[in-house]
mmCIF file of C-alpha atoms in Angstrom:
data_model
loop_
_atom_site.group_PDB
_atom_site.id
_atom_site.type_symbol
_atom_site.label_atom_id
_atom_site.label_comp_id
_atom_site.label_asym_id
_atom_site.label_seq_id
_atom_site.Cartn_x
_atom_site.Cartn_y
_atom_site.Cartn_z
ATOM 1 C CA UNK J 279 58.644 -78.262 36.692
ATOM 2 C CA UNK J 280 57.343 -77.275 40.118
ATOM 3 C CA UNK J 281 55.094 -79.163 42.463
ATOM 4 C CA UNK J 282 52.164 -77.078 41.912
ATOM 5 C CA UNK J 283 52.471 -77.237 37.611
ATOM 6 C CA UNK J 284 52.737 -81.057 37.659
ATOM 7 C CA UNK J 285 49.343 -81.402 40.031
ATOM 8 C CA UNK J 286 47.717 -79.562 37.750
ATOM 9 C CA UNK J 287 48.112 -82.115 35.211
ATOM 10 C CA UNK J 288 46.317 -84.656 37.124
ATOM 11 C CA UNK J 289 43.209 -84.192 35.599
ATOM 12 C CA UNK J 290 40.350 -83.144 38.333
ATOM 13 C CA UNK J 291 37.132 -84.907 38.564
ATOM 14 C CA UNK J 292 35.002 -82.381 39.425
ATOM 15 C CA UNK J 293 34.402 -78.664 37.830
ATOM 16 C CA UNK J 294 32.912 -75.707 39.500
ATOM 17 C CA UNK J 295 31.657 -72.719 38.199
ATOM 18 C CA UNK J 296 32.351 -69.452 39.989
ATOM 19 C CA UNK J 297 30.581 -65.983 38.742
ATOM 20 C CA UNK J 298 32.336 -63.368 39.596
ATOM 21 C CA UNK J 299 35.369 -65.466 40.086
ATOM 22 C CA UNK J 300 37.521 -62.335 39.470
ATOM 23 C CA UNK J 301 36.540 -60.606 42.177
ATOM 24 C CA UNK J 302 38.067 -60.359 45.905
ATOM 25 C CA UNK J 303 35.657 -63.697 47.112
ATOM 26 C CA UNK J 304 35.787 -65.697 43.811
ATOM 27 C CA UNK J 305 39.624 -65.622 43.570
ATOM 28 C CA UNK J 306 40.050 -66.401 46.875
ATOM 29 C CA UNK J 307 37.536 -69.040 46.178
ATOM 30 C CA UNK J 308 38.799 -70.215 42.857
ATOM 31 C CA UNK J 309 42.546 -70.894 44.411
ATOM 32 C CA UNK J 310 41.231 -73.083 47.261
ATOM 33 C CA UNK J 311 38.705 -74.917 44.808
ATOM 34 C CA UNK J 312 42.197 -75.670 42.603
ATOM 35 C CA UNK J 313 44.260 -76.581 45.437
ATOM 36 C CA UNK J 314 41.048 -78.993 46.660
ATOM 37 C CA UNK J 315 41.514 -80.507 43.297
ATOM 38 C CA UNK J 316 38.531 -79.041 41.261
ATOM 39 C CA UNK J 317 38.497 -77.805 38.291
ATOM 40 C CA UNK J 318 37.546 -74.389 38.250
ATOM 41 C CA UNK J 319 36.156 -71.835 35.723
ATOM 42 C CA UNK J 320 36.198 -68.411 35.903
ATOM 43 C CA UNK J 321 33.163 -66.789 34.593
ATOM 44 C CA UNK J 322 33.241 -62.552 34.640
ATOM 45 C CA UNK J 323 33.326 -59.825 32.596
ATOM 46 C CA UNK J 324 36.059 -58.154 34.434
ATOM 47 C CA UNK J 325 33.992 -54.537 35.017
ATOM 48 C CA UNK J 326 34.737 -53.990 38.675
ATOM 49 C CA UNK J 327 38.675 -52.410 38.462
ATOM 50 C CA UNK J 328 40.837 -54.888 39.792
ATOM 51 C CA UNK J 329 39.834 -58.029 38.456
ATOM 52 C CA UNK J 330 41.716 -58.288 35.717
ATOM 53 C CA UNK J 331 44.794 -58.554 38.152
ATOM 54 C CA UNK J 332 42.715 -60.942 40.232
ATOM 55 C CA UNK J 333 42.254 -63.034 36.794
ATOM 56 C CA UNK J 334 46.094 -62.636 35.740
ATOM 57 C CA UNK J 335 47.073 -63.928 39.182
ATOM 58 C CA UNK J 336 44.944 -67.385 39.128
ATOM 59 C CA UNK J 337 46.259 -67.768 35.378
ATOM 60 C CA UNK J 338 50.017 -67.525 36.353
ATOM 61 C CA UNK J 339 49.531 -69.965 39.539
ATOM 62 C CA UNK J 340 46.836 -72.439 37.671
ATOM 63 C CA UNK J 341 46.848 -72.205 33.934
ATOM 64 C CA UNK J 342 45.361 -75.529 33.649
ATOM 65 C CA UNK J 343 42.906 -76.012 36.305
ATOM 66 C CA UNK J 344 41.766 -72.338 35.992
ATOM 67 C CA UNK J 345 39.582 -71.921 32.956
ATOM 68 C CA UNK J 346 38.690 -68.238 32.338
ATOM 69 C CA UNK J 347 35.232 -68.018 30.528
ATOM 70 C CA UNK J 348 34.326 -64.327 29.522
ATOM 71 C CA UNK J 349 30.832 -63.078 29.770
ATOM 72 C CA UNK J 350 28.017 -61.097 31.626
ATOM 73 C CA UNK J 351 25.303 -62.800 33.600
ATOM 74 C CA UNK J 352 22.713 -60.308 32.019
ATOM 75 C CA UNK J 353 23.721 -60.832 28.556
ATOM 76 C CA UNK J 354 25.604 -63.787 27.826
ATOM 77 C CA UNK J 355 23.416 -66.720 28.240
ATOM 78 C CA UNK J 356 25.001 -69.728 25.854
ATOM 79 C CA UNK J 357 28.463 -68.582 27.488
ATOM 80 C CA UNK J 358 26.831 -69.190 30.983
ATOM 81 C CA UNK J 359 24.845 -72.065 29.501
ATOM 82 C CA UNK J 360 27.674 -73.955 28.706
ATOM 83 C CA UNK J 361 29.985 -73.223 31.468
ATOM 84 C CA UNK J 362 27.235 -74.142 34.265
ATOM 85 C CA UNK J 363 26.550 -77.697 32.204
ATOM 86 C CA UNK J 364 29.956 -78.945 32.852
ATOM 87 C CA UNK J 365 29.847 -77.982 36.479
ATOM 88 C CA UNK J 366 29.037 -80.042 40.070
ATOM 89 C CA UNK J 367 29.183 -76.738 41.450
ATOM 90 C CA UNK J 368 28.500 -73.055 41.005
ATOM 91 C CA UNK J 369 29.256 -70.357 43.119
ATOM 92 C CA UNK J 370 26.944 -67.549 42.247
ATOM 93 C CA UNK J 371 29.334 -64.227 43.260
ATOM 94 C CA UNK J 372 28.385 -62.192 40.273
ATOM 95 C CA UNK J 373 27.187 -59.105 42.128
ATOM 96 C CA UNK J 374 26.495 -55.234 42.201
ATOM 97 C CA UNK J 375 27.911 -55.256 45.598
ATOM 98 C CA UNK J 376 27.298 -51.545 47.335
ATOM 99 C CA UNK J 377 24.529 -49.707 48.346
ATOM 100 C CA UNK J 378 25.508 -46.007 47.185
ATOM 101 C CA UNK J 379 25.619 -47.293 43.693
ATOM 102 C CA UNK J 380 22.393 -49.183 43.565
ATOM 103 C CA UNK J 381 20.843 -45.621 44.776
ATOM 104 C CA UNK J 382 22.290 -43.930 42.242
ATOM 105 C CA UNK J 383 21.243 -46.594 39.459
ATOM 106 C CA UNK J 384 18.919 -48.453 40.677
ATOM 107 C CA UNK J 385 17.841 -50.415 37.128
ATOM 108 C CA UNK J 386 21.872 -51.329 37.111
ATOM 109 C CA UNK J 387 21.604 -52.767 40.099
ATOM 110 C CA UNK J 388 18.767 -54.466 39.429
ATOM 111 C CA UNK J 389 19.649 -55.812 36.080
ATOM 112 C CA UNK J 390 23.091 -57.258 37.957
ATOM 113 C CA UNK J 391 21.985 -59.108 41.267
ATOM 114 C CA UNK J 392 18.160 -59.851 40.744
ATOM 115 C CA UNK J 393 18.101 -60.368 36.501
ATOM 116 C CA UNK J 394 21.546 -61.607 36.791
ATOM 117 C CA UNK J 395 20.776 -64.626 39.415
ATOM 118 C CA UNK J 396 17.240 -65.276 37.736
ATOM 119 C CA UNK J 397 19.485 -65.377 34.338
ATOM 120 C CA UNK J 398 22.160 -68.420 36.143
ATOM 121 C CA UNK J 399 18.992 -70.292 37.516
ATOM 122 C CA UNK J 400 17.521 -70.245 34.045
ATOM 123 C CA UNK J 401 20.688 -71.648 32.622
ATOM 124 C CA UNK J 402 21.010 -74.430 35.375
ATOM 125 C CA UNK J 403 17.517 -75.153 34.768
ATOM 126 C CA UNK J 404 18.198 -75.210 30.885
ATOM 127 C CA UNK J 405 21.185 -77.502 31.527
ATOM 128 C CA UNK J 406 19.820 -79.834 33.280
ATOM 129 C CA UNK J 407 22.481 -81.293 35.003
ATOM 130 C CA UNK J 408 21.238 -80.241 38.381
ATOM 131 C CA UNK J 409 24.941 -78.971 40.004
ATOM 132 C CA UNK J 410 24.621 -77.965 43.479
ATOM 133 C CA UNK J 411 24.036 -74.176 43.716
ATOM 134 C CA UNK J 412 25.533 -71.716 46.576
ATOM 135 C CA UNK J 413 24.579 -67.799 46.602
ATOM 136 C CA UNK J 414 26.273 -65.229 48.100
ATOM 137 C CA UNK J 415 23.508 -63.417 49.963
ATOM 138 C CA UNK J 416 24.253 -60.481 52.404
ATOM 139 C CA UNK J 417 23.114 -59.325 55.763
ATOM 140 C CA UNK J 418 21.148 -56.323 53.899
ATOM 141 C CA UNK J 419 18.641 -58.355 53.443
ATOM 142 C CA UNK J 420 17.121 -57.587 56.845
ATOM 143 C CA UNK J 421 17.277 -53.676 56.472
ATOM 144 C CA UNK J 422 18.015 -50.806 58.406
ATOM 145 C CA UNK J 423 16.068 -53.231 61.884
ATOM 146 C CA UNK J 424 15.074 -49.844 63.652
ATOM 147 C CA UNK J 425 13.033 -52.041 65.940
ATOM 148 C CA UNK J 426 16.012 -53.695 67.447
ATOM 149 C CA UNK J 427 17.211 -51.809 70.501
ATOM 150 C CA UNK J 428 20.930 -51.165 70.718
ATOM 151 C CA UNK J 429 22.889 -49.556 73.980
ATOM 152 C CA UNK J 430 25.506 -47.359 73.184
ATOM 153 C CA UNK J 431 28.863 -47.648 74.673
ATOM 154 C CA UNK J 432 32.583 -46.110 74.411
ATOM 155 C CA UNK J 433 33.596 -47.048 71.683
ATOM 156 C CA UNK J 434 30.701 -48.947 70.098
ATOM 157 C CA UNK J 435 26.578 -50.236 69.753
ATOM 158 C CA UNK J 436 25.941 -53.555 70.704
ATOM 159 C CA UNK J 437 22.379 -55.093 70.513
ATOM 160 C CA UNK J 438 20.405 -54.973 73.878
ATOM 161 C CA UNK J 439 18.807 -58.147 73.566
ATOM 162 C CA UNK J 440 20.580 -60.624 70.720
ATOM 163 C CA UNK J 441 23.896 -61.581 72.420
ATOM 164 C CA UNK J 442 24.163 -64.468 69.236
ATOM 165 C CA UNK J 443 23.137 -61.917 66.943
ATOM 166 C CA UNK J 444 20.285 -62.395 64.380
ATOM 167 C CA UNK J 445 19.338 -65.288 63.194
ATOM 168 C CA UNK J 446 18.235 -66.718 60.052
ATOM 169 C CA UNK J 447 14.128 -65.884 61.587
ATOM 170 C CA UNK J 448 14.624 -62.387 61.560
ATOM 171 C CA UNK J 449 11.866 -61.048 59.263
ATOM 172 C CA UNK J 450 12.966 -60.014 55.713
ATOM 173 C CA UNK J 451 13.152 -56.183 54.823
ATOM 174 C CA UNK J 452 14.284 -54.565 51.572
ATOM 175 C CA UNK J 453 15.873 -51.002 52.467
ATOM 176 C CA UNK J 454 17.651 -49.246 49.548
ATOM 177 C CA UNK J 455 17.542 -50.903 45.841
ATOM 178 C CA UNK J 456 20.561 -52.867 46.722
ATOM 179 C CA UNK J 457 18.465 -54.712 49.332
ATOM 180 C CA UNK J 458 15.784 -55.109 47.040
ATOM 181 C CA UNK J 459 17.908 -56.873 44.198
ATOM 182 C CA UNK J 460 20.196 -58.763 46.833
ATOM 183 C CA UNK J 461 16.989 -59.728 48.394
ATOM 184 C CA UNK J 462 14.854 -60.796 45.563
ATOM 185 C CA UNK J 463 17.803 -63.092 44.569
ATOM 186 C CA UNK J 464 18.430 -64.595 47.723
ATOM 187 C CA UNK J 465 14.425 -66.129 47.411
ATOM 188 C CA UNK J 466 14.646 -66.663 43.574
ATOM 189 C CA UNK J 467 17.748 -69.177 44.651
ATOM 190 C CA UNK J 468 15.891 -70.776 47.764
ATOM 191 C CA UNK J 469 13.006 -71.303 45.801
ATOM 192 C CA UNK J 470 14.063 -72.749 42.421
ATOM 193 C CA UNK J 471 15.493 -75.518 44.705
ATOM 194 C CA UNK J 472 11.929 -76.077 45.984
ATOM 195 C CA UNK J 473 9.754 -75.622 42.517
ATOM 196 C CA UNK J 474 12.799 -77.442 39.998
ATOM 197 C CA UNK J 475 14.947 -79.440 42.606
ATOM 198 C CA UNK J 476 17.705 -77.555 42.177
ATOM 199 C CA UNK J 477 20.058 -77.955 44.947
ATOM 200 C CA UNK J 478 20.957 -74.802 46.272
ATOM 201 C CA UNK J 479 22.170 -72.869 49.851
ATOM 202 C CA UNK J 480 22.210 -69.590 50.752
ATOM 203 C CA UNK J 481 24.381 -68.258 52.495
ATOM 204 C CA UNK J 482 23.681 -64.200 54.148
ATOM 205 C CA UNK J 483 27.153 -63.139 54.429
ATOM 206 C CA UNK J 484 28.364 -60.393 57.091
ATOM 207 C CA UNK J 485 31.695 -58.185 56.468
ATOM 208 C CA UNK J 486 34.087 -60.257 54.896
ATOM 209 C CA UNK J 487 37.374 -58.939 53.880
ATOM 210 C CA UNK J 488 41.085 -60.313 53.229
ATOM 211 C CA UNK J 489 43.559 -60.413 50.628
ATOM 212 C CA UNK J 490 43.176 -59.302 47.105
ATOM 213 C CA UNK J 491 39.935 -57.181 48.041
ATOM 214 C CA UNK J 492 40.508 -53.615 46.172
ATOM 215 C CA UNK J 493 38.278 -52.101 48.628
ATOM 216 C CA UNK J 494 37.108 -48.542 48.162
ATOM 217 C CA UNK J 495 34.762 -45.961 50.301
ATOM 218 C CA UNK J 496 31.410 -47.536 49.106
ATOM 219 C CA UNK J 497 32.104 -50.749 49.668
ATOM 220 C CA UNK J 498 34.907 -53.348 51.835
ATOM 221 C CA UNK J 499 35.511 -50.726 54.378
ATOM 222 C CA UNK J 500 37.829 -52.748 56.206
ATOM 223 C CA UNK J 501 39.927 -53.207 53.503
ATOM 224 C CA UNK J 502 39.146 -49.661 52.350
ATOM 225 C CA UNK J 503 40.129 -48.051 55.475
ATOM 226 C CA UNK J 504 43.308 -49.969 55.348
ATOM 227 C CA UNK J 505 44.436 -49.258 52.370
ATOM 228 C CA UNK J 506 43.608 -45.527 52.926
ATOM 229 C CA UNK J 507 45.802 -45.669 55.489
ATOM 230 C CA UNK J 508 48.309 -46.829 54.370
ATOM 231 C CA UNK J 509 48.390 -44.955 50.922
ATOM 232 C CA UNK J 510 47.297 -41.678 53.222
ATOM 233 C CA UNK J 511 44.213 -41.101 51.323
ATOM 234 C CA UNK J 512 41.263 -39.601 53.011
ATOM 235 C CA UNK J 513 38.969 -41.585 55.216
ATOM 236 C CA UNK J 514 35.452 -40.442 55.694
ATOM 237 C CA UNK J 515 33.331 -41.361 59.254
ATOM 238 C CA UNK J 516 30.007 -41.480 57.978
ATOM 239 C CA UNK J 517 27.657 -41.215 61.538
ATOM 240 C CA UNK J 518 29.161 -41.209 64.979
ATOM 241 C CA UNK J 519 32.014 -44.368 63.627
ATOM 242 C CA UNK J 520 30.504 -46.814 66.814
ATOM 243 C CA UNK J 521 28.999 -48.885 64.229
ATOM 244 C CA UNK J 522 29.673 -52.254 64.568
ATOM 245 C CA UNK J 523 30.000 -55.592 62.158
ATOM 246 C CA UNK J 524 30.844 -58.923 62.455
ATOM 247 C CA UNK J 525 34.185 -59.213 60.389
ATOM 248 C CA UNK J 526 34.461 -62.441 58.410
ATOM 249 C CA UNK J 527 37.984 -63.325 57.050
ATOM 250 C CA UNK J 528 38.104 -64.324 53.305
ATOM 251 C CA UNK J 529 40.169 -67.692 54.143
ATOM 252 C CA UNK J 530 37.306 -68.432 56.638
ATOM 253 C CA UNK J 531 34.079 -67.779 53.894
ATOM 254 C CA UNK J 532 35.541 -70.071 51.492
ATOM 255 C CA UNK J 533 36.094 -72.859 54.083
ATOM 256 C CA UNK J 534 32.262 -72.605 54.844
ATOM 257 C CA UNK J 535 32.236 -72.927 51.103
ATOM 258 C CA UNK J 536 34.027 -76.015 50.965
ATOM 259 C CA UNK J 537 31.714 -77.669 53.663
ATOM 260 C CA UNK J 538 28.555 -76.844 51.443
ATOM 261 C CA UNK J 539 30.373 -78.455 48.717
ATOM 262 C CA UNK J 540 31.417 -81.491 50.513
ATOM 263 C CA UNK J 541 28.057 -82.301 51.568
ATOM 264 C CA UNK J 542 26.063 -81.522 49.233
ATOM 265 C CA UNK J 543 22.652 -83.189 50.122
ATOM 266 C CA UNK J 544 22.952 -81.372 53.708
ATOM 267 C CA UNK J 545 23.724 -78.600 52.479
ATOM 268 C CA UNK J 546 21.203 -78.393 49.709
ATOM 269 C CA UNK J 547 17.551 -76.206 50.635
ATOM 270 C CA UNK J 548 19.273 -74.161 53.934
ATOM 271 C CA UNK J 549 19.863 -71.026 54.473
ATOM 272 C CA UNK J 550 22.452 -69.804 56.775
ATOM 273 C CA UNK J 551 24.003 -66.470 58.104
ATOM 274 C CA UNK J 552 27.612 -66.695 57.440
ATOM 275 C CA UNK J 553 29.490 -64.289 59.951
ATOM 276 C CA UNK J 554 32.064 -63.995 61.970
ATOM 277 C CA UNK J 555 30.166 -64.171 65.514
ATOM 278 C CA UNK J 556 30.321 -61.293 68.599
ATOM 279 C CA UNK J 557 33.827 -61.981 69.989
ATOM 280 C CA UNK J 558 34.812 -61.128 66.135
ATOM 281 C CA UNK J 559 33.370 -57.616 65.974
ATOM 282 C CA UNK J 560 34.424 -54.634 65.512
ATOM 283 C CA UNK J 561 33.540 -50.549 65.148
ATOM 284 C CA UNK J 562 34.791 -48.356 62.847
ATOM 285 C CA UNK J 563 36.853 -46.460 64.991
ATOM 286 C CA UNK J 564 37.832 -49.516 66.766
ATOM 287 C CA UNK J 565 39.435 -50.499 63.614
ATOM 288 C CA UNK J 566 41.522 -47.072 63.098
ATOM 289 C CA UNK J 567 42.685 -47.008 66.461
ATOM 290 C CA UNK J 568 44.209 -50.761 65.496
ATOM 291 C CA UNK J 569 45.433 -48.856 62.377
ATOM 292 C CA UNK J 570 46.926 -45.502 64.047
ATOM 293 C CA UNK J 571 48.392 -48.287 66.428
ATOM 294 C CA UNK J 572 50.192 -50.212 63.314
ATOM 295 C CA UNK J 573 51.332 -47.578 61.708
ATOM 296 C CA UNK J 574 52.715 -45.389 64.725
ATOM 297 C CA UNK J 575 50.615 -42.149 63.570
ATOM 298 C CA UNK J 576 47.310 -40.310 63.730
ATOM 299 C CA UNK J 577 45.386 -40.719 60.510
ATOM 300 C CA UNK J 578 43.051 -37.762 59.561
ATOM 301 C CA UNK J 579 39.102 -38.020 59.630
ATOM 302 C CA UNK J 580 36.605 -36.182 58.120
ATOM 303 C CA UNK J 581 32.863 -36.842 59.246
ATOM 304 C CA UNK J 582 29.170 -36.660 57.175
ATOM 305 C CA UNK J 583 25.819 -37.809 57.939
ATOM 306 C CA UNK J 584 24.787 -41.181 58.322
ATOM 307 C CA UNK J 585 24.102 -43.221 54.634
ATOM 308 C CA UNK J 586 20.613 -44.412 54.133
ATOM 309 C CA UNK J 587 20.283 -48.427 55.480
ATOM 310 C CA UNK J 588 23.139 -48.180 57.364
ATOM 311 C CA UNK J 589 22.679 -50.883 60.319
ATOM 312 C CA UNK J 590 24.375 -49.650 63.584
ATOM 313 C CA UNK J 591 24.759 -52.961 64.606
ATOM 314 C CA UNK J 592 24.741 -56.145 62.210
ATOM 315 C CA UNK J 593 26.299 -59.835 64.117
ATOM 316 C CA UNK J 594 25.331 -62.685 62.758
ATOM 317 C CA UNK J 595 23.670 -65.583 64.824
ATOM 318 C CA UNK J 596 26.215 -68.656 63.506
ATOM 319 C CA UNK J 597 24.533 -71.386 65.569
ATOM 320 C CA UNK J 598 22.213 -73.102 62.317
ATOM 321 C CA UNK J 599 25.502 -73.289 60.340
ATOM 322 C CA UNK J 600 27.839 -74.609 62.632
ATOM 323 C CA UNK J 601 24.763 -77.306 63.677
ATOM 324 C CA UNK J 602 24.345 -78.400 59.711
ATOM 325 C CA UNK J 603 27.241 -77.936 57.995
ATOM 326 C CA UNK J 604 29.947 -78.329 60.970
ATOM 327 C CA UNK J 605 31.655 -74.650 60.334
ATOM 328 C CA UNK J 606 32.843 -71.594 62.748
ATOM 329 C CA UNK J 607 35.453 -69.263 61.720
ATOM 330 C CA UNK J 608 38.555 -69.343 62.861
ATOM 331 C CA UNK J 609 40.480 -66.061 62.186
ATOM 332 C CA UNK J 610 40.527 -63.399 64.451
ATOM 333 C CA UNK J 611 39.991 -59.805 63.166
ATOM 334 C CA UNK J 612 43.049 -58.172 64.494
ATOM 335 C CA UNK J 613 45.442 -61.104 62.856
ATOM 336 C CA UNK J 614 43.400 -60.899 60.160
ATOM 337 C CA UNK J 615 43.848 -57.239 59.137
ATOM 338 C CA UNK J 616 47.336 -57.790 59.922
ATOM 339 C CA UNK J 617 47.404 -60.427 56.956
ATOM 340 C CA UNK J 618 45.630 -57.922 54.822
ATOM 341 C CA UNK J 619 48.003 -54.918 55.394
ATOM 342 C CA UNK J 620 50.748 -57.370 54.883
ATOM 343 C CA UNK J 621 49.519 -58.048 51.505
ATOM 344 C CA UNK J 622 48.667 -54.178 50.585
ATOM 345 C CA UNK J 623 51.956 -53.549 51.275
ATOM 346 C CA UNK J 624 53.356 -56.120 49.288
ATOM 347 C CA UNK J 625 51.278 -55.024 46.519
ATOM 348 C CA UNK J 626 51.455 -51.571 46.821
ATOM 349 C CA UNK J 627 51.944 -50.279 43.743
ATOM 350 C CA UNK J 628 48.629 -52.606 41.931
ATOM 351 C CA UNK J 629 46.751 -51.467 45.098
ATOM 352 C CA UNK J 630 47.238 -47.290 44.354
ATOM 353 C CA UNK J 631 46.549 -48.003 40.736
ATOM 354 C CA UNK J 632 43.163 -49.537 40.933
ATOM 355 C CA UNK J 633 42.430 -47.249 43.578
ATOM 356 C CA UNK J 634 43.124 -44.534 41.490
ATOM 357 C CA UNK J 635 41.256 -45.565 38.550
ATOM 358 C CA UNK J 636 37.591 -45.711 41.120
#
């Protein structure tokens, strides 16, 4: 028996509940809860193409410690119910997670991020067992920010005036439905910990990417791009490419989540932007000039008009996280994509199939 079969039969002490733990964050997430020595359960219903891969992988490596629970945050509430009574812990990823889609079906989206969350705070609530509770918020929240003046340069925009990035002050402001639904859950979650002392943190997450992300156009463009390269599928520049993000490695994320969890009572009422800081930016054509560079080729663009929301510039202001909770990333993009392209290419042939099947 190997080392990592016999620790799982040490039973763990304490259980988390991840939604969405089948997707690129919650398996990442889920396999460093398991090797922290939690016991973790798996709550998705395995829509987005992909996950059922991510789900078959943390059942081979952790059969005990990983408990899958089926079910849909809009629909199945004694599934949730249950799961999020057992728990210390839940890690709210269950998401409708691009932009384009929420346009196009706007009640879906809805139904997913802002019914969805106000569906696992209900059941917490219901439960009564008070775990703590951390969301997955996004940068979106803030909106297209057409008052904040960025310069253009070679090969990117950079803010004029924010040389942090934004911070967690910045006004709110809902632009597209996905906005709106991320939004509207991000204040349902800071809120119930006020009204029902829940504990609860949220965290307004930047570009994160990494292994086992089956990124496609409308969403985990870093990952996206990558694979396109790689598989030589067609890349689309929407706008001028000079649009720049802070990139936030996977492994990195799940470490802030870690420090939430380990602290609970510190952690519990903030809310944080969760991003990978200015000297870990990068544009879009930055990035395929790193690819074309890796590969030893040109790869073919083809350009279209800017998408509705679409922030030239989004860095995240890190400083109120790394004062509270002690956290800073630590993986630099370059390295990082390197890691990721390592692990497309050892799963190439999973990768082209659930790329195919978008």
């Amino acid at each position: 028996m190997d080392v990592l079969r016999s620790q799982e039969r040490v039973l763990p002490t304490r259980t988390v509940v991840i939604t969405g733990g089948a997707g690129f964050i919650g398996v990442n997430a889920a396999e460093a809860f398991v090797r922290d020595g939690w016991h973790v359960i798996v709550f998705d219903n395995l829509s987005r193409k992909g996950t059922d891969l991510n789900l078959r992988y943390l059942q081979q490596k952790f059969p005990v410690a990983c408990e899958f629970v089926p079910g849909d945050v809009r629909y199945d509430h004694f599934p949730l119910l249950r799961a999020v009574g057992r728990a210390e812990l839940v890690l709210h990823l269950a998401a409708q997670v691009a932009v384009t889609t929420s346009i196009a079906r706007p009640i879906e989206d809805f139904e997913i991020n802002a019914h969805g969350t106000f569906n696992v705070l209900e059941a917490i609530r219901e439960a009564g067992n008070k775990p703590l509770v951390i969301y997955a918020s996004t940068n979106k929240v803030y909106g297209g920010m057409t008052d904040v003046v960025c310069v253009k340069d070679a090969t990117r925009y950079r803010f004029r005036d924010f040389p942090d990035g934004i911070a967690e002050d910045r006004p709110l402001d809902f632009h597209s439905p996905y906005g709106c639904s991320k939004g509207a859950a991000d204040q349902y979650v800071h809120d119930y910990g006020r009204i029902y002392g829940i504990p609860s943190v949220v965290f307004r997450q930047s570009c994160i990417y990494g292994q086992r992300q089956f990124g496609v156009e409308d969403q985990g463009w870093v990952a996206w791009f990558s694979i396109a390269a790689l598989l030589r599928k067609p890349i689309t520049i929407y706008g001028d490419g000079l649009q720049i993000r802070d990139l936030l490695h996977v492994n990195d994320l799940v470490a802030a989540y870690q420090c939430a969890a380990a602290d609970p009572a510190r952690a519990a009422g903030g809310i944080s932007k969760v991003g990978g800081v200015p000297a870990r930016t990068l544009s879009l054509v930055e990035l395929l000039s790193f690819l074309e560079e890796r590969l030893g080729r040109r790869i073919p663009l083809r350009h279209a008009e800017p998408r509705a929301g679409d922030q030239p510039v989004f860095v995240a202001d890190i400083r109120k996280i790394k004062r509270d909770l002690g956290w800073a990333p630590t993986i630099d993009p370059l390295p990082g994509i390197g890691l990721l392209l390592d692990w497309i290419e050892q799963n190439r042939g999973d990768v082209e199939r659930v790329v195919e099947a978008f």
